[in-house]
Each structure stands twice: as structure tokens, then as C-alpha cells.
XYZ file of N, CA and C in Angstrom:
405
model
N 9.022 -37.230 -2.534
C 8.394 -36.314 -3.459
C 9.469 -35.702 -4.353
N 9.208 -35.658 -5.617
C 10.176 -35.157 -6.591
C 10.248 -33.634 -6.535
N 11.418 -33.150 -6.843
C 11.650 -31.701 -6.877
C 10.927 -31.120 -8.081
N 10.131 -30.098 -7.863
C 9.377 -29.449 -8.939
C 9.935 -28.040 -9.123
N 10.840 -27.903 -10.075
C 11.521 -26.629 -10.298
C 10.518 -25.512 -10.611
N 9.558 -25.783 -11.467
C 8.604 -24.730 -11.866
C 7.777 -24.258 -10.679
N 7.373 -25.179 -9.834
C 6.614 -24.806 -8.626
C 7.474 -23.923 -7.726
N 8.717 -24.312 -7.520
C 9.629 -23.525 -6.682
C 9.894 -22.152 -7.296
N 10.022 -22.111 -8.602
C 10.246 -20.832 -9.296
C 9.051 -19.905 -9.115
N 7.853 -20.448 -9.255
C 6.638 -19.643 -9.089
C 6.504 -19.141 -7.649
N 6.873 -19.964 -6.690
C 6.836 -19.531 -5.291
C 7.843 -18.397 -5.056
N 9.003 -18.508 -5.659
C 10.010 -17.451 -5.523
C 9.527 -16.166 -6.178
N 8.918 -16.276 -7.326
C 8.393 -15.094 -8.014
C 7.315 -14.422 -7.165
N 6.419 -15.212 -6.618
C 5.347 -14.648 -5.778
C 5.934 -13.943 -4.556
N 6.923 -14.563 -3.927
C 7.557 -13.941 -2.756
C 8.280 -12.657 -3.154
N 8.918 -12.663 -4.304
C 9.602 -11.465 -4.784
C 8.634 -10.335 -5.076
N 7.511 -10.673 -5.662
C 6.504 -9.647 -5.950
C 5.930 -9.053 -4.673
N 5.759 -9.880 -3.663
C 5.265 -9.394 -2.376
C 6.280 -8.431 -1.751
N 7.539 -8.820 -1.787
C 8.595 -7.955 -1.245
C 8.649 -6.639 -2.017
N 8.547 -6.720 -3.321
C 8.590 -5.524 -4.155
C 7.420 -4.592 -3.839
N 6.241 -5.152 -3.620
C 5.069 -4.333 -3.280
C 5.290 -3.607 -1.951
N 5.837 -4.299 -0.963
C 6.102 -3.662 0.328
C 7.162 -2.567 0.193
N 8.202 -2.845 -0.572
C 9.254 -1.840 -0.790
C 8.689 -0.598 -1.471
N 7.847 -0.808 -2.458
C 7.256 0.337 -3.179
C 6.313 1.144 -2.288
N 5.550 0.463 -1.442
C 4.671 1.183 -0.513
C 5.489 2.020 0.461
N 6.585 1.445 0.949
C 7.468 2.205 1.838
C 8.018 3.428 1.112
N 8.403 3.255 -0.142
C 8.929 4.374 -0.931
C 7.861 5.449 -1.114
N 6.637 5.050 -1.397
C 5.550 6.028 -1.553
C 5.356 6.841 -0.273
N 5.382 6.160 0.859
C 5.229 6.868 2.138
C 6.399 7.817 2.383
N 7.605 7.379 2.053
C 8.771 8.254 2.232
C 8.729 9.439 1.274
N 8.237 9.218 0.067
C 8.087 10.333 -0.873
C 7.147 11.381 -0.294
N 6.039 10.913 0.268
C 5.079 11.828 0.866
C 5.687 12.537 2.076
N 6.397 11.782 2.915
C 7.048 12.383 4.088
C 8.065 13.424 3.656
N 8.814 13.126 2.601
C 9.809 14.079 2.096
C 9.121 15.368 1.653
N 8.043 15.234 0.920
C 7.327 16.420 0.443
C 6.780 17.250 1.605
N 6.179 16.576 2.578
C 5.678 17.295 3.750
C 6.831 17.887 4.555
N 7.972 17.211 4.555
C 9.143 17.732 5.254
C 9.668 19.009 4.627
N 9.649 19.057 3.308
C 10.068 20.284 2.618
C 9.137 21.427 2.997
N 7.843 21.133 2.958
C 6.859 22.147 3.340
C 7.079 22.581 4.793
N 7.396 21.623 5.643
C 7.636 21.902 7.057
C 8.851 22.819 7.231
N 9.893 22.564 6.474
C 11.117 23.377 6.569
C 10.855 24.827 6.184
N 10.014 25.025 5.175
C 9.769 26.399 4.712
C 8.662 27.082 5.508
N 8.278 26.470 6.618
C 7.352 27.157 7.506
C 5.969 26.556 7.589
N 5.845 25.267 7.368
C 4.539 24.620 7.359
C 3.832 24.595 8.693
N 4.570 24.502 9.768
C 3.943 24.514 11.085
C 3.589 23.141 11.608
N 2.765 23.155 12.652
C 2.429 21.946 13.390
C 1.711 20.906 12.531
N 0.762 21.331 11.729
C -0.020 20.385 10.918
C 0.883 19.640 9.941
N 1.767 20.355 9.258
C 2.651 19.683 8.305
C 3.606 18.732 9.024
N 4.054 19.108 10.222
C 4.909 18.215 11.008
C 4.170 16.937 11.380
N 2.929 17.065 11.791
C 2.138 15.894 12.168
C 1.904 14.977 10.968
N 1.593 15.553 9.826
C 1.377 14.746 8.623
C 2.672 14.053 8.219
N 3.780 14.788 8.252
C 5.080 14.215 7.901
C 5.380 13.011 8.800
N 5.187 13.165 10.095
C 5.483 12.076 11.022
C 4.530 10.899 10.839
N 3.299 11.170 10.482
C 2.351 10.106 10.189
C 2.829 9.295 8.982
N 3.289 9.983 7.946
C 3.802 9.301 6.740
C 5.070 8.503 7.065
N 5.894 9.047 7.941
C 7.117 8.352 8.335
C 6.779 7.093 9.133
N 5.786 7.175 9.987
C 5.357 5.996 10.752
C 4.842 4.901 9.812
N 4.052 5.305 8.818
C 3.556 4.335 7.843
C 4.711 3.720 7.062
N 5.678 4.553 6.684
C 6.846 4.048 5.959
C 7.580 3.018 6.801
N 7.723 3.291 8.093
C 8.429 2.361 8.978
C 7.681 1.031 9.047
N 6.354 1.070 9.038
C 5.571 -0.172 9.040
C 5.812 -0.966 7.761
N 5.806 -0.270 6.624
C 6.056 -0.955 5.353
C 7.486 -1.472 5.270
N 8.427 -0.745 5.847
C 9.813 -1.205 5.864
C 9.918 -2.494 6.670
N 9.230 -2.539 7.787
C 9.214 -3.762 8.594
C 8.598 -4.914 7.800
N 7.487 -4.648 7.130
C 6.857 -5.666 6.279
C 7.808 -6.107 5.175
N 8.512 -5.143 4.575
C 9.438 -5.450 3.483
C 10.566 -6.349 3.969
N 11.054 -6.091 5.160
C 12.121 -6.945 5.691
C 11.644 -8.384 5.826
N 10.427 -8.560 6.324
C 9.873 -9.913 6.434
C 9.669 -10.536 5.056
N 9.160 -9.756 4.129
C 8.947 -10.245 2.765
C 10.265 -10.612 2.098
N 11.295 -9.817 2.339
C 12.603 -10.111 1.755
C 13.191 -11.394 2.337
N 12.973 -11.629 3.619
C 13.431 -12.887 4.225
C 12.740 -14.078 3.563
N 11.448 -13.938 3.350
C 10.692 -15.014 2.694
C 11.191 -15.216 1.259
N 11.428 -14.134 0.547
C 11.950 -14.209 -0.814
C 13.297 -14.932 -0.822
N 14.146 -14.575 0.117
C 15.454 -15.214 0.213
C 15.303 -16.723 0.445
N 14.377 -17.107 1.311
C 14.141 -18.531 1.566
C 13.668 -19.243 0.301
N 12.767 -18.605 -0.424
C 12.260 -19.217 -1.657
C 13.358 -19.326 -2.711
N 14.232 -18.339 -2.776
C 15.335 -18.409 -3.733
C 16.267 -19.570 -3.396
N 16.468 -19.823 -2.104
C 17.329 -20.936 -1.692
C 16.744 -22.287 -2.080
N 15.412 -22.342 -2.245
C 14.770 -23.596 -2.645
C 15.037 -23.951 -4.106
N 15.474 -22.980 -4.875
C 15.723 -23.219 -6.296
C 17.125 -23.774 -6.503
N 17.212 -24.843 -7.241
C 18.514 -25.424 -7.573
C 19.092 -24.724 -8.797
N 20.401 -24.729 -8.898
C 21.113 -24.241 -10.089
C 20.849 -22.778 -10.410
N 20.828 -21.939 -9.403
C 20.651 -20.507 -9.647
C 21.889 -19.746 -9.171
N 23.000 -20.091 -9.725
C 24.252 -19.468 -9.311
C 24.306 -17.988 -9.634
N 23.571 -17.549 -10.654
C 23.654 -16.155 -11.086
C 22.651 -15.238 -10.384
N 21.918 -15.773 -9.416
C 20.950 -14.958 -8.686
C 21.370 -14.902 -7.226
N 21.529 -13.686 -6.735
C 21.950 -13.512 -5.351
C 21.231 -12.310 -4.756
N 20.422 -12.546 -3.751
C 19.774 -11.471 -3.017
C 20.715 -11.066 -1.897
N 21.285 -9.878 -2.003
C 22.280 -9.411 -1.041
C 21.570 -8.816 0.165
N 21.085 -9.687 1.042
C 20.278 -9.229 2.173
C 21.090 -8.496 3.222
N 22.384 -8.669 3.218
C 23.203 -7.967 4.214
C 22.980 -6.461 4.118
N 22.817 -5.941 2.914
C 22.553 -4.516 2.748
C 21.139 -4.141 3.199
N 20.199 -5.071 3.114
C 18.813 -4.751 3.414
C 18.512 -4.678 4.891
N 19.098 -5.547 5.687
C 18.662 -5.654 7.072
C 18.886 -4.382 7.866
N 19.805 -3.559 7.451
C 20.022 -2.299 8.158
C 19.319 -1.123 7.518
N 18.780 -1.307 6.312
C 18.255 -0.151 5.596
C 17.045 0.447 6.307
N 17.091 1.733 6.408
C 15.982 2.508 6.954
C 15.575 2.062 8.352
N 16.448 1.382 9.048
C 16.102 0.848 10.353
C 16.045 1.959 11.387
N 14.894 2.158 11.939
C 14.680 3.167 12.966
C 15.232 4.527 12.556
N 15.004 4.867 11.304
C 15.533 6.135 10.788
C 14.864 7.331 11.431
N 13.779 7.100 12.122
C 13.007 8.215 12.627
C 13.132 8.387 14.131
N 14.102 7.744 14.736
C 14.311 7.927 16.170
C 14.971 9.267 16.450
N 14.501 9.949 17.461
C 15.143 11.168 17.928
C 15.229 12.271 16.901
N 14.218 13.051 16.808
C 14.193 14.133 15.825
C 14.993 15.307 16.359
N 16.051 15.651 15.654
C 16.901 16.760 16.071
C 16.499 18.053 15.382
N 16.261 17.965 14.097
C 15.905 19.161 13.332
C 15.250 18.709 12.039
N 14.458 19.589 11.463
C 13.763 19.250 10.218
C 14.738 18.928 9.092
N 15.812 19.663 8.993
C 16.785 19.418 7.921
C 17.456 18.064 8.098
N 17.782 17.714 9.330
C 18.384 16.406 9.589
C 17.396 15.297 9.240
N 16.128 15.533 9.519
C 15.103 14.550 9.195
C 14.997 14.354 7.687
N 15.091 15.435 6.934
C 15.047 15.325 5.474
C 16.207 14.475 4.978
N 17.353 14.642 5.569
C 18.520 13.850 5.181
C 18.279 12.367 5.455
N 17.692 12.057 6.594
C 17.387 10.664 6.924
C 16.373 10.084 5.946
N 15.367 10.871 5.619
C 14.358 10.420 4.662
C 15.017 10.130 3.321
N 15.878 11.026 2.865
C 16.548 10.834 1.582
C 17.461 9.618 1.601
N 18.157 9.390 2.707
C 19.005 8.202 2.827
C 18.165 6.929 2.756
N 17.036 6.923 3.459
C 16.156 5.752 3.443
C 15.600 5.515 2.043
N 15.263 6.588 1.340
C 14.765 6.465 -0.028
C 15.824 5.840 -0.932
N 17.072 6.248 -0.768
C 18.158 5.685 -1.573
C 18.320 4.194 -1.292
N 18.244 3.821 -0.013
C 18.343 2.407 0.349
C 17.191 1.606 -0.258
N 15.989 2.143 -0.149
C 14.829 1.455 -0.720
C 14.952 1.338 -2.229
N 15.436 2.370 -2.867
C 15.600 2.338 -4.315
C 16.554 1.218 -4.733
N 17.652 1.075 -4.006
C 18.597 -0.015 -4.305
C 17.940 -1.379 -4.092
N 17.165 -1.510 -3.029
C 16.487 -2.775 -2.753
C 15.484 -3.093 -3.852
N 14.724 -2.100 -4.273
C 13.742 -2.290 -5.348
C 14.447 -2.731 -6.622
N 15.541 -2.078 -6.966
C 16.275 -2.432 -8.181
C 16.783 -3.864 -8.120
N 17.288 -4.287 -6.974
C 17.818 -5.639 -6.869
C 16.705 -6.677 -6.976
N 15.582 -6.448 -6.313
C 14.475 -7.401 -6.387
C 13.936 -7.458 -7.810
N 13.786 -6.314 -8.457
C 13.323 -6.300 -9.852
C 14.276 -7.078 -10.750
N 15.560 -6.910 -10.544
C 16.562 -7.622 -11.343
C 16.449 -9.136 -11.153
N 16.285 -9.568 -9.922
C 16.148 -10.999 -9.651
C 14.870 -11.531 -10.271
N 13.777 -10.781 -10.166
C 12.508 -11.231 -10.755
C 12.625 -11.352 -12.271
N 13.342 -10.449 -12.904
C 13.539 -10.554 -14.361
C 14.301 -11.844 -14.709
N 15.263 -12.226 -13.889
C 16.041 -13.452 -14.141
C 15.190 -14.694 -13.942
N 14.251 -14.624 -13.014
C 13.401 -15.793 -12.759
C 12.421 -15.984 -13.902
């Protein structure tokens, strides 16, 4: 069977869009968790803590999905010949936001973890968007 560059390119684009959607959903959940965390710090109480943790759990699910989507995207990119200028730096992704919510010490420390995870996700989103523009 002959190599079909356009088919492979379209598969890579689809995989990239899927990864980007998962990354953005994770970011949305972290944004919500951050907002509830701020409210929690200024005295929100039990309800705000529960909502914050619910948003963090959802973010962790999307992060897990994003990691799988990024692996698939990476595989699809490898199927493309002659793409020397496109590189998905997955080494930075595999550790991002990994189990960021284990062991809650304090609300302020949790906010820092949320912000760190948001920064990691933002970098991942930017890289995937950049690769999709090149494709």
C-alpha cells in the first residue's frame, strides 16, 4: 500500500485537536478550582472546599485523558515523513500536573499547585497549537 501523506496529515491533525480539547477542558476545570480555592482561602468553608476538590478531580481526569491523547498525537506525528521542523516535546508533558492533588497540606499550598498545573497546561496547549498550525 502506498504512503498517503494527506491521509496521515489529517490523522495527525485530528489527534492534535483531540489532545487540545482535553488540555483545554483540564484548564477550564483548573480555572474553576483556582477560583473556588481563592474563595476557600478567604473563608468559604466546607462547601467551597468540596466544590474546589470536585473541580480538581475533574481536572485530573482530563489531564489523564490529555496524556493519552498526546501519546496518540505523537504516534500520528511519527507517521508523517519529512517533518523535521515539528517536534512534540512529550518529555515535558508526562510529568505535568501529575497527581498534583495528593496530600492537601493547606489551602495556600493547594493554590500554588493549581497555578503550577495551569502553567504546565498552558505550555502544552501552546505547543500543540503551534504544531497544528504547521500541519
